[in-house]
Short mmCIF file of C-alpha atoms and ligand atoms in Angstrom, two decimals:
data_model
loop_
_atom_site.label_atom_id
_atom_site.label_comp_id
_atom_site.label_asym_id
_atom_site.label_seq_id
_atom_site.Cartn_x
_atom_site.Cartn_y
_atom_site.Cartn_z
CA MET A 457 33.69 -130.02 -28.57
CA LEU A 458 37.58 -129.71 -27.07
CA LEU A 459 37.30 -128.49 -23.83
CA GLU A 460 41.77 -128.28 -23.44
CA LEU A 461 43.75 -124.85 -22.87
CA SER A 462 45.78 -123.32 -25.69
CA ASP A 463 49.03 -122.63 -24.93
CA THR A 464 48.03 -118.89 -23.96
CA GLN A 465 45.52 -119.97 -21.87
CA GLU A 466 47.80 -121.96 -20.23
CA LEU A 467 50.37 -119.25 -19.69
CA ILE A 468 47.67 -117.09 -18.08
CA GLN A 469 46.57 -119.23 -15.92
CA ARG A 470 49.94 -120.48 -14.39
CA THR A 471 51.22 -116.83 -14.60
CA ALA A 472 48.24 -115.70 -12.64
CA ARG A 473 48.29 -119.01 -10.07
CA ASP A 474 52.21 -118.22 -9.21
CA PHE A 475 51.82 -115.30 -8.21
CA ALA A 476 48.42 -115.37 -6.36
CA THR A 477 50.14 -118.64 -4.42
CA ARG A 478 53.35 -116.55 -3.87
CA GLU A 479 52.13 -112.89 -3.52
CA ILE A 480 48.87 -112.99 -2.54
CA ARG A 481 47.34 -115.42 -0.26
CA PRO A 482 49.81 -114.85 2.10
CA LYS A 483 48.72 -111.77 2.72
CA ALA A 484 44.85 -112.10 2.76
CA ALA A 485 43.54 -113.04 6.05
CA GLU A 486 45.85 -109.76 6.97
CA LEU A 487 44.18 -107.45 4.05
CA ASP A 488 40.68 -108.72 5.16
CA LYS A 489 41.62 -108.16 9.33
CA THR A 490 43.06 -104.75 8.59
CA GLU A 491 41.17 -104.06 5.98
CA ARG A 492 44.04 -102.23 3.78
CA PHE A 493 44.17 -101.84 0.43
CA PRO A 494 46.62 -104.05 -1.50
CA ASP A 495 48.01 -101.49 -3.78
CA GLU A 496 51.65 -103.43 -3.93
CA LEU A 497 49.58 -106.42 -5.12
CA VAL A 498 47.80 -104.29 -7.84
CA ARG A 499 50.62 -103.07 -9.20
CA GLY A 500 52.19 -106.86 -9.14
CA LEU A 501 48.94 -107.69 -11.30
CA ALA A 502 49.70 -104.96 -13.85
CA GLU A 503 53.03 -106.32 -14.51
CA LEU A 504 52.05 -109.29 -15.23
CA GLY A 505 49.25 -107.88 -17.84
CA LEU A 506 46.54 -109.11 -15.47
CA LEU A 507 44.62 -105.50 -15.39
CA GLY A 508 43.97 -105.96 -19.30
CA VAL A 509 43.73 -109.77 -19.78
CA ASN A 510 41.34 -109.28 -22.94
CA VAL A 511 42.78 -105.92 -23.82
CA SER A 512 44.92 -105.36 -27.10
CA GLU A 513 48.96 -105.49 -26.72
CA GLU A 514 48.36 -102.11 -28.47
CA TYR A 515 47.07 -100.50 -25.29
CA GLY A 516 49.55 -102.75 -23.23
CA GLY A 517 46.82 -105.73 -22.62
CA ALA A 518 47.70 -109.26 -22.52
CA ALA A 519 45.67 -110.21 -25.12
CA ALA A 520 45.01 -113.28 -24.00
CA GLY A 521 41.05 -113.59 -24.42
CA VAL A 522 37.58 -113.78 -22.35
CA VAL A 523 38.32 -117.21 -21.47
CA ALA A 524 42.25 -116.87 -20.11
CA TYR A 525 40.47 -113.91 -17.91
CA SER A 526 38.31 -116.47 -16.38
CA LEU A 527 41.07 -118.77 -16.07
CA ALA A 528 43.42 -115.59 -13.91
CA MET A 529 40.06 -114.43 -11.98
CA ILE A 530 39.66 -117.57 -10.81
CA GLU A 531 43.58 -118.17 -9.12
CA VAL A 532 43.28 -114.81 -7.90
CA ALA A 533 40.10 -115.12 -6.21
CA LYS A 534 41.09 -118.52 -4.64
CA ALA A 535 44.00 -116.41 -2.62
CA CYS A 536 41.87 -113.70 -2.08
CA ALA A 537 38.41 -112.05 -2.96
CA SER A 538 39.54 -108.56 -2.40
CA THR A 539 42.29 -108.31 -4.42
CA ALA A 540 40.15 -110.25 -7.36
CA VAL A 541 37.23 -107.94 -7.20
CA THR A 542 39.72 -104.61 -7.68
CA MET A 543 41.36 -106.87 -10.72
CA ALA A 544 37.92 -107.16 -11.80
CA VAL A 545 36.30 -103.81 -12.24
CA THR A 546 39.62 -102.79 -13.23
CA ASN A 547 39.33 -104.99 -16.12
CA MET A 548 35.82 -104.17 -17.24
CA VAL A 549 36.75 -100.32 -17.01
CA ALA A 550 39.55 -101.09 -19.54
CA GLU A 551 37.57 -103.09 -21.88
CA VAL A 552 34.62 -100.97 -21.70
CA ILE A 553 37.31 -97.90 -22.76
CA GLU A 554 38.89 -99.79 -25.48
CA ARG A 555 35.47 -101.04 -26.85
CA PHE A 556 33.65 -97.33 -27.01
CA GLY A 557 36.10 -95.21 -26.68
CA SER A 558 37.91 -92.75 -29.25
CA PRO A 559 41.80 -93.81 -30.22
CA GLU A 560 42.76 -90.21 -27.70
CA GLN A 561 40.63 -91.69 -24.98
CA ARG A 562 42.23 -95.32 -25.34
CA GLN A 563 45.49 -94.23 -25.67
CA GLU A 564 44.88 -92.30 -22.37
CA HIS A 565 43.09 -94.39 -20.67
CA VAL A 566 43.27 -98.10 -21.12
CA THR A 567 47.11 -97.66 -21.07
CA LYS A 568 47.22 -96.24 -17.98
CA ILE A 569 45.14 -99.02 -16.62
CA THR A 570 47.30 -101.66 -17.85
CA SER A 571 50.52 -100.05 -16.86
CA GLY A 572 49.27 -99.77 -13.35
CA GLU A 573 49.95 -95.67 -13.82
CA HIS A 574 46.04 -95.53 -12.67
CA LEU A 575 46.25 -97.87 -10.24
CA THR A 576 42.38 -98.98 -11.07
CA GLY A 577 39.34 -98.21 -12.56
CA ALA A 578 36.29 -97.63 -11.55
CA PHE A 579 32.48 -98.15 -13.09
CA ALA A 580 30.05 -95.70 -11.28
CA LEU A 581 26.38 -96.63 -12.73
CA SER A 582 24.66 -97.58 -9.28
CA GLU A 583 22.74 -95.14 -7.43
CA PRO A 584 21.70 -94.76 -3.85
CA GLY A 585 17.84 -94.74 -5.41
CA ALA A 586 18.74 -97.16 -8.86
CA GLY A 587 20.14 -100.42 -8.05
CA SER A 588 19.10 -103.07 -9.70
CA ASP A 589 16.98 -100.15 -12.32
CA PRO A 590 20.11 -98.12 -13.60
CA GLY A 591 17.49 -96.86 -15.76
CA SER A 592 15.67 -94.84 -13.49
CA MET A 593 19.13 -92.92 -12.53
CA THR A 594 18.66 -89.29 -11.56
CA THR A 595 22.53 -88.16 -11.56
CA THR A 596 22.73 -85.09 -14.55
CA ALA A 597 24.91 -84.24 -17.31
CA ARG A 598 24.12 -80.70 -18.28
CA GLU A 599 25.82 -79.27 -22.01
CA THR A 600 27.68 -76.06 -21.80
CA ASP A 601 29.91 -74.07 -24.51
CA ASP A 602 32.96 -76.36 -23.84
CA GLY A 603 31.61 -79.48 -22.31
CA TRP A 604 29.24 -81.41 -19.58
CA VAL A 605 28.41 -80.27 -15.81
CA LEU A 606 27.69 -83.52 -14.10
CA ASP A 607 25.72 -83.22 -10.51
CA GLY A 608 24.27 -86.24 -8.62
CA GLN A 609 25.39 -89.38 -6.48
CA LYS A 610 26.90 -92.72 -7.04
CA GLN A 611 26.79 -95.83 -5.08
CA TRP A 612 28.95 -99.18 -4.45
CA ILE A 613 31.62 -97.82 -6.59
CA THR A 614 33.95 -100.44 -6.15
CA ASN A 615 37.82 -98.73 -6.21
CA GLY A 616 36.66 -95.59 -5.80
CA ALA A 617 38.99 -94.29 -3.61
CA TYR A 618 42.13 -95.32 -5.49
CA ALA A 619 40.85 -95.42 -9.62
CA GLY A 620 42.71 -92.71 -11.74
CA VAL A 621 39.45 -92.95 -14.50
CA PHE A 622 35.99 -93.60 -13.55
CA VAL A 623 33.07 -94.40 -16.09
CA VAL A 624 30.51 -92.26 -15.17
CA TRP A 625 26.79 -92.85 -16.28
CA ALA A 626 24.29 -89.78 -16.13
CA ARG A 627 21.23 -88.21 -17.75
CA THR A 628 21.69 -86.11 -20.79
CA GLY A 629 18.24 -85.53 -21.93
CA GLY A 630 14.73 -87.62 -21.12
CA PRO A 631 13.17 -89.93 -19.27
CA GLY A 632 14.13 -93.90 -19.49
CA THR A 633 17.31 -95.54 -20.80
CA LYS A 634 17.53 -93.72 -23.96
CA GLY A 635 18.44 -90.83 -21.84
CA ILE A 636 21.94 -92.04 -20.51
CA SER A 637 24.79 -91.31 -21.67
CA CYS A 638 28.50 -92.26 -20.80
CA PHE A 639 31.85 -90.12 -19.83
CA LEU A 640 35.06 -90.69 -18.89
CA VAL A 641 35.86 -88.70 -15.17
CA GLU A 642 39.48 -88.19 -14.33
CA ARG A 643 40.54 -89.09 -10.42
CA GLY A 644 41.32 -85.32 -8.92
CA THR A 645 38.45 -83.22 -10.94
CA PRO A 646 36.96 -80.50 -9.06
CA GLY A 647 33.61 -81.66 -7.95
CA LEU A 648 34.17 -85.26 -7.67
CA THR A 649 33.83 -85.74 -3.57
CA ILE A 650 35.20 -89.42 -2.43
CA GLY A 651 32.52 -90.36 0.54
CA LYS A 652 33.26 -92.80 3.14
CA LYS A 653 34.76 -96.46 3.20
CA GLU A 654 31.55 -98.87 3.46
CA ASP A 655 31.83 -101.03 6.18
CA LYS A 656 30.98 -104.25 4.72
CA LEU A 657 30.57 -107.98 5.79
CA GLY A 658 33.28 -109.48 3.66
CA LEU A 659 35.40 -108.14 0.54
CA ARG A 660 36.95 -105.73 3.15
CA ALA A 661 40.13 -105.15 1.72
CA SER A 662 38.16 -103.90 -1.16
CA ASN A 663 37.10 -100.42 -1.98
CA THR A 664 33.98 -99.39 -1.84
CA VAL A 665 32.61 -95.93 -1.75
CA PRO A 666 30.07 -93.27 -2.61
CA LEU A 667 30.75 -90.29 -4.77
CA THR A 668 29.06 -86.99 -5.27
CA PHE A 669 29.21 -84.91 -8.33
CA ASP A 670 28.73 -81.14 -7.51
CA ASN A 671 28.81 -79.12 -10.51
CA LEU A 672 31.86 -81.37 -11.93
CA ARG A 673 32.85 -80.33 -15.24
CA VAL A 674 34.49 -82.21 -18.28
CA PRO A 675 35.30 -81.48 -21.82
CA ARG A 676 33.48 -82.54 -24.40
CA SER A 677 36.07 -85.20 -25.36
CA ALA A 678 34.68 -87.02 -21.98
CA LEU A 679 31.97 -88.39 -23.47
CA LEU A 680 32.52 -92.16 -24.11
CA GLY A 681 30.55 -93.66 -26.98
CA GLU A 682 27.32 -92.07 -28.63
CA LEU A 683 25.31 -89.39 -26.99
CA GLY A 684 22.14 -91.33 -25.21
CA GLY A 685 24.35 -94.40 -25.86
CA GLY A 686 25.17 -94.70 -22.52
CA PHE A 687 22.64 -96.92 -21.53
CA LYS A 688 23.50 -100.19 -23.83
CA ILE A 689 27.24 -99.72 -23.11
CA ALA A 690 26.70 -100.36 -19.50
CA MET A 691 24.45 -103.44 -20.16
CA MET A 692 27.36 -104.79 -22.59
CA ALA A 693 30.09 -104.05 -20.48
CA LEU A 694 27.75 -106.06 -17.80
CA ASP A 695 27.41 -108.79 -19.47
CA GLY A 696 31.42 -109.66 -19.64
CA GLY A 697 31.42 -108.42 -16.25
CA ARG A 698 29.40 -110.75 -15.13
CA ILE A 699 31.81 -113.93 -16.71
CA GLY A 700 34.13 -112.03 -14.52
CA ILE A 701 31.94 -112.20 -10.93
CA GLY A 702 30.96 -115.67 -11.81
CA SER A 703 34.99 -116.80 -11.93
CA GLN A 704 35.34 -114.78 -8.72
CA ALA A 705 32.15 -116.84 -6.94
CA ILE A 706 34.08 -119.90 -8.58
CA GLY A 707 37.56 -118.71 -7.21
CA ILE A 708 36.50 -118.64 -4.03
CA ALA A 709 34.40 -121.92 -4.34
CA ASP A 710 37.77 -123.70 -5.17
CA ALA A 711 39.24 -122.35 -2.18
CA ALA A 712 37.00 -123.43 0.13
CA GLN A 713 36.43 -126.60 -1.49
CA ALA A 714 40.55 -127.45 -1.26
CA GLU A 715 40.39 -126.32 2.86
CA SER A 716 37.13 -128.79 3.16
CA VAL A 717 38.79 -131.93 1.42
CA ARG A 718 42.16 -131.24 3.48
CA TYR A 719 40.29 -131.12 6.85
CA ALA A 720 38.05 -133.68 6.18
CA GLN A 721 41.03 -136.20 5.92
CA GLU A 722 42.44 -134.81 9.28
CA ARG A 723 39.64 -134.26 11.70
CA LYS A 724 38.93 -137.24 13.41
CA GLN A 725 35.40 -138.19 14.92
CA PHE A 726 34.42 -141.62 16.47
CA GLY A 727 37.95 -143.20 16.20
CA LYS A 728 38.64 -142.19 12.10
CA PRO A 729 38.68 -139.30 9.71
CA ILE A 730 35.72 -137.42 9.04
CA ALA A 731 35.89 -138.05 5.17
CA ASP A 732 35.11 -141.69 5.85
CA PHE A 733 31.55 -140.75 6.21
CA GLN A 734 29.24 -140.38 4.08
CA ALA A 735 27.45 -137.45 5.06
CA ILE A 736 30.65 -135.77 4.65
CA GLN A 737 31.41 -137.51 1.29
CA TRP A 738 28.12 -136.23 -0.19
CA MET A 739 28.95 -132.78 0.46
CA LEU A 740 32.55 -132.88 -0.95
CA ALA A 741 31.24 -134.52 -4.32
CA ASP A 742 28.37 -132.00 -4.41
CA ASN A 743 30.91 -129.11 -4.24
CA ARG A 744 32.91 -130.87 -7.35
CA THR A 745 30.22 -131.68 -9.19
CA GLU A 746 28.55 -127.95 -8.84
CA LEU A 747 32.63 -126.07 -8.99
CA ASP A 748 32.54 -128.04 -12.49
CA ALA A 749 29.22 -127.15 -13.81
CA ALA A 750 29.86 -123.78 -12.81
CA LYS A 751 33.49 -123.37 -14.81
CA LEU A 752 31.93 -124.87 -17.82
CA LEU A 753 29.22 -122.67 -17.87
CA CYS A 754 31.70 -119.67 -17.33
CA TRP A 755 33.88 -121.05 -20.13
CA ARG A 756 30.57 -121.33 -22.70
CA ALA A 757 29.93 -117.67 -21.91
CA ALA A 758 33.34 -116.55 -22.27
CA ALA A 759 34.20 -118.48 -25.27
CA LEU A 760 31.02 -116.82 -26.80
CA LYS A 761 32.51 -113.60 -26.23
CA GLU A 762 35.70 -114.37 -27.46
CA ARG A 763 33.71 -115.46 -30.62
CA GLY A 764 32.22 -112.08 -30.81
CA VAL A 765 28.61 -114.19 -30.75
CA PRO A 766 25.53 -113.29 -28.42
CA PHE A 767 26.34 -113.70 -24.98
CA SER A 768 24.12 -112.27 -22.75
CA GLN A 769 21.71 -114.91 -21.82
CA GLU A 770 25.02 -117.17 -20.89
CA ALA A 771 26.78 -114.65 -19.00
CA SER A 772 23.54 -114.54 -16.43
CA MET A 773 23.44 -118.46 -16.81
CA ALA A 774 27.23 -118.51 -15.64
CA LYS A 775 27.08 -116.11 -13.15
CA VAL A 776 23.64 -116.81 -11.70
CA PHE A 777 24.48 -120.74 -10.89
CA ALA A 778 28.49 -120.15 -10.37
CA SER A 779 27.61 -117.41 -7.82
CA GLU A 780 24.43 -119.64 -5.73
CA ALA A 781 26.73 -122.56 -6.31
CA ALA A 782 29.78 -120.93 -4.64
CA ASN A 783 27.24 -119.87 -1.87
CA ARG A 784 26.58 -123.59 -0.90
CA ILE A 785 30.02 -124.61 -1.34
CA CYS A 786 31.25 -121.98 1.23
CA ASN A 787 28.67 -122.45 3.63
CA ARG A 788 28.89 -126.20 3.28
CA ALA A 789 32.93 -126.01 3.95
CA VAL A 790 31.60 -124.07 7.44
CA GLN A 791 29.60 -127.05 8.41
CA ILE A 792 32.56 -129.62 7.48
CA HIS A 793 34.75 -127.50 9.90
CA GLY A 794 32.22 -127.75 12.70
CA GLY A 795 32.39 -125.25 15.53
CA TYR A 796 36.17 -124.60 13.79
CA GLY A 797 35.02 -123.03 10.91
CA TYR A 798 32.90 -120.42 12.55
CA THR A 799 36.57 -119.05 13.98
CA ARG A 800 38.83 -116.94 12.11
CA GLU A 801 41.64 -119.84 13.29
CA PHE A 802 40.83 -121.36 9.41
CA PRO A 803 39.59 -119.28 6.44
CA VAL A 804 36.33 -120.89 5.79
CA GLU A 805 34.85 -118.26 7.61
CA ARG A 806 36.43 -115.88 5.26
CA TYR A 807 35.32 -117.25 2.47
CA LEU A 808 31.38 -117.12 3.58
CA ARG A 809 31.60 -113.38 4.08
CA ASP A 810 33.47 -113.28 0.21
CA VAL A 811 30.86 -115.11 -0.99
CA ARG A 812 28.28 -113.86 0.12
CA VAL A 813 27.47 -110.97 -2.28
CA THR A 814 28.44 -112.83 -5.52
CA THR A 815 24.70 -112.99 -5.78
CA ILE A 816 24.12 -109.49 -5.32
CA TYR A 817 26.96 -107.37 -7.48
CA GLU A 818 26.95 -107.24 -10.65
CA GLY A 819 23.40 -107.96 -10.93
CA THR A 820 21.57 -109.64 -8.23
CA SER A 821 20.21 -113.50 -8.83
CA GLN A 822 16.84 -112.36 -9.64
CA ILE A 823 18.42 -109.56 -12.64
CA GLN A 824 19.94 -112.60 -14.04
CA ARG A 825 16.83 -114.65 -14.03
CA VAL A 826 15.25 -111.98 -15.68
CA VAL A 827 17.66 -111.71 -18.32
CA ILE A 828 17.75 -115.44 -19.21
CA ALA A 829 13.76 -115.40 -18.64
CA ARG A 830 13.65 -112.47 -21.44
CA GLU A 831 15.45 -113.98 -23.85
CA LEU A 832 14.06 -117.04 -23.89
CA LEU A 833 10.27 -115.84 -24.17
CA SER A 834 11.03 -113.45 -26.46
N1 CAA B 2004 23.21 -105.88 -24.66
C1 CAA B 2004 22.67 -104.69 -25.36
N2 CAA B 2004 21.74 -104.00 -25.24
C2 CAA B 2004 21.35 -104.88 -24.34
C3 CAA B 2004 21.48 -105.05 -23.39
C4 CAA B 2004 22.65 -106.27 -23.67
N3 CAA B 2004 23.08 -106.83 -22.83
N4 CAA B 2004 20.37 -105.02 -22.70
C5 CAA B 2004 19.52 -104.61 -22.38
N5 CAA B 2004 19.76 -103.70 -23.47
C6 CAA B 2004 19.02 -102.32 -24.43
C7 CAA B 2004 17.73 -103.24 -25.14
O1 CAA B 2004 17.99 -104.08 -26.06
C8 CAA B 2004 17.13 -101.68 -25.13
O2 CAA B 2004 17.53 -101.27 -26.40
P1 CAA B 2004 16.13 -100.46 -27.08
O3 CAA B 2004 15.88 -99.39 -26.52
O4 CAA B 2004 16.86 -100.36 -28.26
O5 CAA B 2004 14.72 -101.29 -27.42
C9 CAA B 2004 17.61 -100.69 -23.78
O6 CAA B 2004 19.05 -101.54 -23.43
C10 CAA B 2004 17.20 -101.27 -22.46
O7 CAA B 2004 16.41 -102.51 -22.45
P2 CAA B 2004 15.78 -102.93 -21.07
O8 CAA B 2004 14.34 -102.32 -21.84
O9 CAA B 2004 15.68 -104.04 -20.99
O10 CAA B 2004 15.79 -102.10 -20.00
P3 CAA B 2004 15.55 -102.14 -18.31
O11 CAA B 2004 15.29 -101.26 -17.85
O12 CAA B 2004 14.48 -103.12 -18.37
O13 CAA B 2004 16.75 -103.39 -17.76
C11 CAA B 2004 17.84 -105.26 -16.99
C12 CAA B 2004 16.83 -104.43 -17.70
C13 CAA B 2004 18.75 -106.80 -17.25
C14 CAA B 2004 16.98 -105.61 -15.73
C15 CAA B 2004 18.92 -104.47 -16.52
O14 CAA B 2004 18.34 -103.01 -15.90
C16 CAA B 2004 19.74 -104.63 -15.22
O15 CAA B 2004 20.91 -105.50 -15.74
N6 CAA B 2004 20.12 -104.10 -14.36
C17 CAA B 2004 21.30 -104.78 -13.29
C18 CAA B 2004 22.11 -103.93 -13.00
C19 CAA B 2004 23.10 -104.02 -12.67
O16 CAA B 2004 23.84 -105.07 -13.16
N7 CAA B 2004 24.13 -103.63 -12.07
C20 CAA B 2004 25.70 -104.01 -11.41
C21 CAA B 2004 26.49 -103.01 -11.06
S1 CAA B 2004 27.93 -102.41 -11.22
C22 CAA B 2004 28.34 -103.62 -10.04
O17 CAA B 2004 27.84 -104.57 -9.39
C23 CAA B 2004 30.30 -103.35 -10.24
C24 CAA B 2004 30.53 -104.49 -8.79
O18 CAA B 2004 30.98 -103.14 -7.86
C25 CAA B 2004 31.13 -105.13 -9.19
#
């Protein structure tokens, strides 16, 4: 088993790292404080091909694969987790439209996402009463002579106020997961209302809003994939999305570890750097070990996806381990920094706030365990 990066993967990693270090990192604290959506950074990501890392060149993507996508996500998340989630959801939307869309839908939307014309994409699955259980959604799509009429509400929609295109799930007939279909809704469509931005613990520069569809009309051509096939599209998209969020968690934890190592060598107590104490060394050693384990799990899932073989269970294992390990690592980073870690003078408090959601969104840790257990018991 080779654990070496290809030239393309190294190039994507270097490109993302350079941009993140030069352009994103210096702005991260200010973005967090002011809750400003970093549209200029998102445009920069588009210019570098990072909004379609695993999208084919025909539609303006980098065609660099899933491992490269994970590497890029880690680099961006090290610098700013808010920018990283904006990138993650946009890549997921570009990929789902490329995979399930008609040639016209791909040409229209994937190309606009990768070029930055759409700025971002949004993934509108969750509802106020349907989070872990999207199969119970109540948003409806009613067929008319020339298309569909959507009514309902969506919740926790990342990028909602900035997206050029929304992938929307709605019930087209019957209860349960088989009655759900998927639609592409363009920004500015009458009947689409973007609600008030959520006031979140972390990821404060990312945009999270509720959406309301009130008699929202879309043409027949807005259906993505097959009628009644929407739930499976969502599940397949989320399998890939979980590699992205696992990688985001790794990036945040990587940054927290770097700050912890630096601080432990500088900070002196009892006449010597605190890094000389085993209590600190063990925390740093655990961080390093868990980070590497998380990376290997994510890259294995990414490599499987890239080869076109089943990877749901591996993606869930990667996501649950990486996000929980990252939470432990960021928590230890604050502990190592002591009282200073609890202030805005050091970035570790931001990492701890930002990392918290990674065990919740893109499927909670509990849902990942459901996916893992179902597969091993089936
Ligand atoms: N790939 C393909 N098909 C799949 C699949 C997968 N990974 N998982 C399920 N399916 C299929 C099943 O085979 C089944 O097909 P049949 O009806 O033909 O047999 C169908 O889908 C229904 O599957 P289940 O009966 O397993 O469905 P369920 O209702 O029990 O749900 C679940 C399964 C795994 C719990 C799922 O509901 C789930 O993943 N929940 C979490 C939702 C989630 O992750 N939300 C995140 C929101 S997006 C987000 O957070 C983005 C962001 O902002 C960062």
